[in-house]
Short mmCIF file of C-alpha atoms in Angstrom, two decimals:
data_model
loop_
_atom_site.label_atom_id
_atom_site.label_comp_id
_atom_site.label_asym_id
_atom_site.label_seq_id
_atom_site.Cartn_x
_atom_site.Cartn_y
_atom_site.Cartn_z
CA MET Y 1 37.28 24.75 25.65
CA ALA Y 2 39.52 25.27 28.80
CA GLY Y 3 39.16 28.71 30.54
CA GLN Y 4 36.53 29.13 28.09
CA LYS Y 5 32.82 29.35 29.50
CA LEU Y 6 31.18 25.96 29.25
CA VAL Y 7 26.81 26.32 28.83
CA LYS Y 8 25.78 22.67 29.99
CA VAL Y 9 22.19 21.75 29.73
CA ALA Y 10 20.41 18.31 31.06
CA ILE Y 11 18.22 16.54 28.64
CA MET Y 12 15.44 14.38 30.13
CA GLY Y 13 12.26 13.00 28.91
CA VAL Y 14 10.75 9.46 29.58
CA THR Y 15 12.05 7.62 27.02
CA GLY Y 16 11.04 7.94 23.27
CA ALA Y 17 10.86 11.32 24.01
CA GLY Y 18 13.04 12.45 21.70
CA LYS Y 19 15.99 12.89 23.78
CA SER Y 20 18.87 11.60 21.40
CA SER Y 21 16.72 13.25 18.72
CA PHE Y 22 17.52 16.26 20.09
CA ILE Y 23 20.58 16.38 20.67
CA ARG Y 24 21.31 14.77 17.45
CA THR Y 25 19.85 17.28 15.31
CA ILE Y 26 21.50 19.71 17.24
CA THR Y 27 24.93 17.68 17.25
CA GLN Y 28 24.73 16.42 13.76
CA ARG Y 29 26.34 14.00 15.10
CA ASP Y 30 26.25 10.07 13.42
CA ASP Y 31 26.91 8.31 17.01
CA ILE Y 32 24.37 8.62 18.87
CA VAL Y 33 21.84 6.07 18.66
CA ILE Y 34 18.32 6.65 17.85
CA GLY Y 35 15.44 4.33 19.25
CA LYS Y 36 13.38 3.65 16.95
CA GLY Y 37 11.28 1.72 18.96
CA LEU Y 38 9.84 1.26 22.91
CA GLN Y 39 13.44 0.27 24.11
CA SER Y 40 15.71 2.71 24.91
CA GLU Y 41 18.87 2.97 24.06
CA THR Y 42 20.69 5.04 26.86
CA VAL Y 43 22.27 3.50 28.58
CA ASP Y 44 23.63 6.63 31.21
CA ALA Y 45 24.45 9.93 31.25
CA ALA Y 46 26.00 10.89 28.37
CA SER Y 47 27.64 14.49 27.86
CA TYR Y 48 28.28 15.32 24.13
CA LEU Y 49 29.93 18.84 23.71
CA PHE Y 50 29.68 22.15 20.81
CA SER Y 51 30.46 25.28 20.52
CA CYS Y 52 27.69 27.78 18.69
CA GLU Y 53 28.86 31.67 18.34
CA GLY Y 54 32.14 31.04 20.82
CA ILE Y 55 29.67 29.27 23.50
CA ASN Y 56 30.62 26.34 24.81
CA TYR Y 57 28.35 23.18 25.36
CA ALA Y 58 27.47 20.36 26.97
CA LEU Y 59 24.71 18.61 26.59
CA ILE Y 60 23.96 15.98 28.35
CA ASP Y 61 21.11 13.38 27.23
CA THR Y 62 19.76 11.63 30.44
CA PRO Y 63 18.34 7.39 30.76
CA GLY Y 64 14.44 7.83 30.67
CA PHE Y 65 11.99 6.89 32.85
CA ASN Y 66 9.74 3.65 32.25
CA ASP Y 67 12.23 1.82 30.14
CA THR Y 68 11.96 -1.56 29.30
CA LYS Y 69 14.36 -3.17 30.22
CA ARG Y 70 15.97 -1.56 33.64
CA SER Y 71 13.20 -0.49 36.15
CA ASP Y 72 12.32 3.60 37.49
CA GLN Y 73 14.11 3.57 40.11
CA GLU Y 74 17.35 1.98 38.68
CA VAL Y 75 16.96 4.95 36.27
CA LEU Y 76 16.35 7.90 38.74
CA ALA Y 77 19.43 5.34 40.07
CA ALA Y 78 21.34 6.81 37.13
CA ILE Y 79 20.63 9.91 36.80
CA MET Y 80 21.65 10.50 40.61
CA LYS Y 81 24.89 9.12 40.41
CA TYR Y 82 25.80 11.97 37.52
CA LEU Y 83 24.02 14.54 39.07
CA SER Y 84 25.83 14.24 42.53
CA GLU Y 85 28.99 13.93 41.08
CA GLU Y 86 28.57 16.95 38.70
CA TYR Y 87 27.93 18.92 41.97
CA GLU Y 88 31.45 17.08 43.96
CA MET Y 89 33.31 18.67 41.26
CA GLY Y 90 31.38 22.30 42.01
CA GLN Y 91 29.71 21.89 38.22
CA LEU Y 92 26.46 22.93 37.81
CA LEU Y 93 23.45 22.75 35.08
CA SER Y 94 23.65 25.80 33.26
CA GLY Y 95 19.67 24.25 32.85
CA ILE Y 96 17.73 21.76 32.24
CA ILE Y 97 15.46 20.39 29.40
CA TYR Y 98 12.34 17.91 30.12
CA LEU Y 99 10.73 17.09 26.53
CA HIS Y 100 7.08 15.00 27.21
CA PRO Y 101 5.98 13.70 23.75
CA ILE Y 102 2.90 15.86 22.33
CA SER Y 103 1.60 11.98 20.60
CA CYS Y 104 1.20 10.52 24.33
CA PRO Y 105 -2.53 11.15 24.56
CA ARG Y 106 -3.14 11.60 28.49
CA VAL Y 107 -0.58 11.30 31.20
CA GLN Y 108 -1.03 9.14 33.46
CA GLY Y 109 0.28 6.37 35.15
CA SER Y 110 3.74 6.41 35.59
CA MET Y 111 4.22 9.27 33.36
CA MET Y 112 2.24 10.35 36.38
CA ASN Y 113 5.84 9.48 38.76
CA GLN Y 114 8.37 10.39 36.70
CA ILE Y 115 6.65 14.89 36.02
CA ARG Y 116 6.91 14.04 40.37
CA VAL Y 117 10.30 12.58 40.33
CA LEU Y 118 11.07 15.59 38.75
CA LYS Y 119 9.05 19.08 40.18
CA GLU Y 120 11.05 16.41 43.26
CA LEU Y 121 15.03 16.73 41.21
CA CYS Y 122 15.07 19.76 40.49
CA GLY Y 123 12.82 21.82 43.08
CA SER Y 124 11.02 25.05 43.59
CA GLU Y 125 14.26 27.29 42.94
CA ALA Y 126 15.28 25.40 39.47
CA PHE Y 127 12.27 25.69 37.70
CA ASP Y 128 13.18 29.13 36.21
CA ASN Y 129 15.78 27.16 34.66
CA VAL Y 130 13.74 24.74 33.26
CA LEU Y 131 12.10 24.35 30.04
CA LEU Y 132 9.31 22.33 29.08
CA GLY Y 133 9.48 21.17 25.25
CA THR Y 134 6.61 19.04 23.97
CA THR Y 135 7.41 16.53 21.25
CA PHE Y 136 6.35 14.76 18.31
CA TRP Y 137 3.72 17.54 17.12
CA GLU Y 138 3.47 16.65 13.04
CA GLU Y 139 2.69 13.15 14.52
CA VAL Y 140 -0.86 14.51 16.04
CA GLU Y 141 -3.63 16.64 14.54
CA LEU Y 142 -2.90 20.35 15.56
CA ALA Y 143 -6.25 20.79 16.81
CA LYS Y 144 -5.63 18.08 19.40
CA ALA Y 145 -1.52 19.26 20.06
CA GLU Y 146 -3.03 22.23 21.62
CA ALA Y 147 -5.35 20.91 24.29
CA ARG Y 148 -3.10 18.47 25.15
CA GLU Y 149 -0.65 20.79 25.95
CA GLU Y 150 -2.97 23.41 27.30
CA GLU Y 151 -3.89 20.84 30.12
CA LEU Y 152 -0.35 19.59 30.00
CA PHE Y 153 0.36 23.07 31.29
CA SER Y 154 -2.94 24.38 33.01
CA THR Y 155 -2.82 21.61 35.92
CA ASP Y 156 -0.37 21.32 38.84
CA CYS Y 157 -0.02 17.90 39.25
CA PHE Y 158 0.90 17.83 35.71
CA LEU Y 159 3.48 20.53 34.57
CA GLY Y 160 0.66 23.96 35.52
CA ASP Y 161 2.18 24.21 38.93
CA MET Y 162 6.19 24.14 37.16
CA LYS Y 163 5.01 26.39 35.01
CA ASP Y 164 3.95 29.49 37.50
CA PHE Y 165 7.72 28.38 39.61
CA GLY Y 166 8.71 30.05 36.36
CA ALA Y 167 9.38 27.15 34.24
CA LYS Y 168 8.80 27.45 29.93
CA PRO Y 169 7.26 25.59 28.43
CA THR Y 170 7.63 26.14 24.77
CA ARG Y 171 7.57 23.20 21.15
CA VAL Y 172 10.35 21.26 19.92
CA TYR Y 173 10.80 20.62 16.34
CA GLN Y 174 12.96 18.69 14.25
CA ASP Y 175 14.28 21.81 13.35
CA ARG Y 176 18.44 22.26 14.43
CA GLU Y 177 18.75 26.55 14.62
CA HIS Y 178 15.04 26.44 16.26
CA CYS Y 179 16.76 23.67 19.33
CA ILE Y 180 20.23 25.74 18.71
CA GLU Y 181 17.91 28.75 20.38
CA LEU Y 182 16.42 27.16 22.99
CA ILE Y 183 20.39 25.19 24.32
CA GLN Y 184 21.12 29.16 23.97
CA SER Y 185 18.61 30.88 25.82
CA PHE Y 186 20.15 29.06 29.26
CA ALA Y 187 23.73 30.71 28.19
CA VAL Y 188 22.37 33.57 29.97
CA LYS Y 189 20.93 31.89 33.10
CA GLU Y 190 22.48 31.37 36.76
CA ARG Y 191 24.07 28.35 37.68
CA LYS Y 192 21.49 26.73 40.24
CA ALA Y 193 22.14 23.97 42.45
CA LEU Y 194 19.14 21.29 41.46
CA LYS Y 195 16.88 20.36 44.40
CA ILE Y 196 18.43 16.59 44.63
CA GLN Y 197 22.47 17.29 44.95
CA ARG Y 198 21.46 19.34 47.98
CA ASP Y 199 19.64 16.89 49.40
CA LEU Y 200 22.42 14.05 48.79
CA ALA Y 201 25.32 16.71 49.57
CA LYS Y 202 23.79 16.97 53.02
CA PRO Y 203 26.09 14.43 56.32
CA GLY Y 204 24.39 10.71 55.81
CA ALA Y 205 22.00 11.55 52.80
CA ARG Y 206 21.26 8.23 51.03
CA LEU Y 207 19.41 7.76 47.13
CA GLU Y 208 17.21 5.88 48.69
CA SER Y 209 15.82 8.67 51.42
CA THR Y 210 15.64 11.36 48.87
CA SER Y 211 11.90 12.47 48.11
CA ALA Y 212 13.19 11.66 44.88
CA ALA Y 213 13.75 8.20 46.03
CA GLU Y 214 10.44 8.07 47.81
CA ILE Y 215 8.08 9.01 45.53
CA LEU Y 216 9.53 6.12 43.64
CA SER Y 217 9.57 3.98 46.55
CA GLY Y 218 5.41 4.62 47.38
CA GLU Y 219 4.85 3.99 43.49
CA LEU Y 220 6.73 0.41 45.02
CA ILE Y 221 4.55 0.12 48.02
CA ALA Y 222 1.70 0.58 45.78
CA LEU Y 223 2.28 -1.62 42.66
CA GLN Y 224 3.34 -4.68 45.12
CA LEU Y 225 0.18 -3.98 47.16
CA GLU Y 226 -2.13 -3.55 44.03
CA GLN Y 227 -0.03 -7.48 42.61
CA ASP Y 228 -1.33 -8.70 46.61
CA ARG Y 229 -4.88 -8.02 45.96
CA GLU Y 230 -4.75 -9.21 42.65
CA LEU Y 231 -3.43 -11.97 43.60
CA ASP Y 232 -5.66 -12.42 46.58
CA LEU Y 233 -8.19 -12.02 43.61
CA ILE Y 234 -7.21 -14.34 41.15
CA ARG Y 235 -6.80 -17.06 44.10
CA GLU Y 236 -10.21 -16.69 44.19
CA GLU Y 237 -10.88 -15.95 40.84
CA ALA Y 238 -9.79 -19.62 40.57
CA ASP Y 239 -11.54 -21.58 43.23
CA ARG Y 240 -14.66 -20.77 42.17
CA ALA Y 241 -12.65 -21.31 38.13
CA GLU Y 242 -12.02 -24.55 39.44
CA GLU Y 243 -15.21 -25.44 40.67
CA GLU Y 244 -17.62 -24.53 37.89
CA ARG Y 245 -14.61 -27.22 36.42
CA ILE Y 246 -15.69 -29.33 38.55
CA ARG Y 247 -19.32 -28.18 38.21
CA VAL Y 248 -19.44 -28.11 34.51
CA VAL Y 249 -17.37 -31.20 34.51
CA ARG Y 250 -19.85 -33.57 35.98
CA GLU Y 251 -22.89 -31.75 34.05
CA ARG Y 252 -20.12 -32.95 30.85
CA GLU Y 253 -19.31 -36.08 31.81
CA ALA Y 254 -23.90 -36.52 32.21
CA ARG Y 255 -24.30 -34.79 29.17
CA LEU Y 256 -21.44 -37.51 27.12
CA GLN Y 257 -23.22 -40.13 28.80
CA ARG Y 258 -26.87 -39.54 27.69
CA GLU Y 259 -24.97 -38.43 24.43
CA GLN Y 260 -23.29 -42.33 24.21
CA GLU Y 261 -27.16 -43.00 25.05
CA GLU Y 262 -28.31 -41.65 21.74
CA VAL Y 263 -25.66 -42.44 19.48
CA LEU Y 264 -25.54 -46.30 19.49
CA ARG Y 265 -29.61 -45.55 19.51
CA GLN Y 266 -28.64 -43.22 16.15
CA ARG Y 267 -26.46 -45.83 14.86
CA GLN Y 268 -28.90 -48.71 15.27
CA GLN Y 269 -31.25 -46.42 13.67
CA GLU Y 270 -27.90 -45.96 10.97
CA ARG Y 271 -27.51 -49.10 10.57
CA GLU Y 272 -31.07 -50.56 9.28
CA ARG Y 273 -31.75 -47.23 6.91
CA LEU Y 274 -27.88 -48.02 5.65
CA ARG Y 275 -28.46 -51.62 4.80
CA LEU Y 276 -32.46 -50.63 3.14
CA GLN Y 277 -30.63 -47.71 1.30
CA GLN Y 278 -28.38 -50.35 0.13
CA GLN Y 279 -31.34 -52.45 -1.08
CA ARG Y 280 -32.67 -49.76 -2.66
CA ASP Y 281 -29.72 -48.91 -4.49
CA GLU Y 282 -28.67 -51.88 -5.40
CA ALA Y 283 -31.92 -52.28 -7.25
CA ARG Y 284 -31.25 -48.48 -8.48
CA ARG Y 285 -28.00 -49.51 -9.80
CA ARG Y 286 -29.13 -52.77 -11.75
CA GLU Y 287 -31.96 -50.70 -13.26
CA ARG Y 288 -28.82 -47.83 -14.37
CA ASP Y 289 -27.24 -51.40 -15.93
CA ARG Y 290 -30.43 -51.48 -17.95
CA GLN Y 291 -31.07 -48.70 -18.71
CA ALA Y 292 -26.90 -48.07 -19.98
CA GLU Y 293 -27.03 -51.27 -22.09
CA GLN Y 294 -30.30 -50.50 -23.59
CA SER Y 295 -28.59 -46.98 -24.07
CA ALA Y 296 -25.03 -48.33 -25.43
CA ALA Y 297 -27.30 -50.76 -28.73
CA LYS Y 298 -28.92 -46.83 -29.43
CA GLU Y 299 -26.27 -45.24 -29.77
CA ARG Y 300 -24.27 -48.51 -31.48
CA GLU Y 301 -27.39 -48.82 -33.93
CA ARG Y 302 -26.50 -44.40 -34.34
CA GLN Y 303 -23.13 -44.45 -35.11
CA THR Y 304 -23.94 -47.33 -37.32
CA GLN Y 305 -25.92 -44.81 -39.03
CA VAL Y 306 -24.12 -42.15 -38.80
CA ARG Y 307 -21.33 -43.87 -40.26
CA ARG Y 308 -23.48 -45.07 -43.20
CA GLU Y 309 -24.87 -41.29 -43.69
CA MET Y 310 -21.36 -39.63 -43.27
CA GLU Y 311 -20.37 -42.35 -46.50
CA GLN Y 312 -23.12 -41.42 -48.41
CA ARG Y 313 -22.61 -37.95 -47.90
CA THR Y 314 -18.45 -38.80 -48.93
CA ARG Y 315 -19.83 -40.19 -52.60
CA GLU Y 316 -22.32 -37.87 -53.08
CA ALA Y 317 -19.87 -34.86 -52.50
CA ALA Y 318 -16.97 -36.46 -55.44
CA ARG Y 319 -19.91 -37.35 -57.37
CA LEU Y 320 -20.73 -33.54 -56.34
CA ALA Y 321 -16.54 -32.08 -57.21
CA ALA Y 322 -16.42 -34.39 -60.24
CA GLU Y 323 -19.69 -32.50 -61.51
CA THR Y 324 -17.91 -28.82 -60.34
CA LYS Y 325 -14.68 -30.27 -61.92
CA ARG Y 326 -17.14 -30.45 -65.48
CA ARG Y 327 -18.00 -27.80 -65.41
CA GLU Y 328 -15.10 -25.84 -65.13
CA GLU Y 329 -14.10 -27.27 -67.75
CA GLN Y 330 -16.10 -26.53 -69.77
CA LEU Y 331 -16.60 -23.36 -69.10
CA LYS Y 332 -13.08 -22.28 -69.06
CA LYS Y 333 -13.80 -23.91 -72.76
CA GLU Y 334 -16.75 -21.09 -73.20
CA LYS Y 335 -14.69 -18.34 -71.89
CA GLU Y 336 -11.50 -19.41 -74.42
CA GLU Y 337 -14.28 -18.87 -77.18
CA VAL Y 338 -15.51 -15.19 -76.14
CA GLU Y 339 -12.23 -14.72 -76.06
CA ARG Y 340 -11.28 -15.70 -79.70
CA VAL Y 341 -14.40 -14.89 -81.06
CA GLU Y 342 -13.72 -10.56 -78.86
CA ARG Y 343 -10.09 -10.47 -80.48
CA ARG Y 344 -12.21 -11.04 -82.90
CA ARG Y 345 -14.41 -8.67 -83.34
CA ARG Y 346 -11.32 -5.99 -81.97
CA ALA Y 347 -9.99 -6.42 -85.06
CA GLU Y 348 -12.43 -6.28 -87.57
CA ASP Y 349 -13.17 -2.66 -85.72
CA GLU Y 350 -9.27 -1.99 -85.55
CA ARG Y 351 -9.46 -2.87 -89.22
CA LYS Y 352 -12.58 -0.51 -90.06
CA ARG Y 353 -11.43 2.59 -87.99
CA ARG Y 354 -8.47 2.35 -89.80
CA ALA Y 355 -9.70 2.14 -93.61
CA GLN Y 356 -12.76 5.18 -92.32
CA GLN Y 357 -9.62 6.90 -91.35
CA ALA Y 358 -7.18 6.35 -94.59
CA GLU Y 359 -11.71 6.93 -96.48
CA ILE Y 360 -10.83 9.96 -94.60
CA GLU Y 361 -8.08 11.65 -95.10
CA ARG Y 362 -8.51 10.64 -99.06
CA HIS Y 363 -11.16 12.74 -99.14
CA ARG Y 364 -8.58 15.62 -97.24
CA LEU Y 365 -6.59 15.37 -99.54
CA THR Y 366 -9.00 15.53 -102.22
CA LEU Y 367 -11.42 18.73 -101.39
CA HIS Y 368 -7.03 20.34 -100.20
CA SER Y 369 -6.15 19.78 -103.94
CA ARG Y 370 -9.55 21.07 -104.93
CA GLU Y 371 -8.86 24.56 -103.28
CA SER Y 372 -5.69 24.99 -104.81
CA LEU Y 373 -7.13 24.40 -107.85
CA ILE Y 374 -9.98 27.32 -107.18
CA ARG Y 375 -7.39 28.98 -105.17
CA ARG Y 376 -5.27 29.55 -108.44
CA GLY Y 377 -8.25 30.09 -111.17
CA TYR Y 378 -8.94 32.98 -108.54
CA GLY Y 379 -5.32 34.05 -109.16
CA LEU Y 380 -5.50 33.93 -112.88
CA VAL Y 381 -9.46 35.46 -113.10
CA CYS Y 382 -8.05 38.32 -110.97
CA LEU Y 383 -4.74 38.61 -113.34
CA ALA Y 384 -6.84 38.41 -116.33
CA LEU Y 385 -8.85 41.49 -114.89
CA ASN Y 386 -6.44 43.43 -113.74
CA GLN Y 387 -4.75 43.32 -117.21
CA VAL Y 388 -8.39 44.28 -118.52
CA MET Y 389 -9.04 47.19 -116.42
CA ASP Y 390 -5.12 48.07 -117.57
CA HIS Y 391 -6.00 47.98 -120.99
CA ARG Y 392 -8.58 50.31 -120.31
CA LEU Y 393 -6.82 52.42 -118.91
#
């Protein structure tokens, strides 16, 4: 890339705003680690190069504020160190993309301080080289997201004043062409030194003396004072809690003494009640044993009666089975006799049918013979008539 124009763009934002994901979408590099939770994956500023339409770009992934592993002062020191070194080498940023998660319902507390630090890092002279991007639109209902966007860019203490001084608000989606268009917008911008770079370049300048560091230092002092007040309140609460605990313990001891006396009295009553109950239970047990013996005797008598009935029913069943078998054999014989009579009847019917057929055939032949004789006689008569007629002629 030597001799070619290099457009440097720093990607800033709180931890989890989508900085590494934004860079990975553009560069399509798999070695860029994207955090899956609230812990940051970017430790120090890292530069990622890519080219588009003959222009070389360097995307600087910066560590995010509100990190779980480092304080905001340490994160700011890392960013300042990178910007100072770049400035000393004559390298200026073409722009900054500040990413804000629109999924965050409110801008307060530490996020407010981080926005103030961003403003002090850039300085109002460089706001027109800043792009204010909102991410994670797909995770929030559109109406809620638009309301948050309106509040974010219309309130001066948020990002409204940066917008008024030239910073450009935009929505950032996980689409490579869209992300590249955002980066390409810096190719035509004039490179400007950031306020923090100019401050650190002054003789004798130190990190802690910069306005950005003072914001975090003020926050740290305020946090310390708040913690001291909370500790005092905790101590007072602990003293009151101790007094209350002693009072409660004494009341509990007195209550326990009364309860023990009551328990002793109740135990004596319970022992007497149990003795009487045992006597009643013993009487009931003897009565139950007597009744059980009577029931057992009745059960044995009932079982004997049942056994006798079963034997009687068995004998009756055997008798019925023999009778049934005898009847079945008799029915079988009767059936065979009926079949023999039926066969004789069918044979007799067949004989009669054949005799009738023979008689019918005999009559048919007789009729046929008679018909032949009549025809021959008629022929002879006709012949005789013809001869007579011929003789007369």
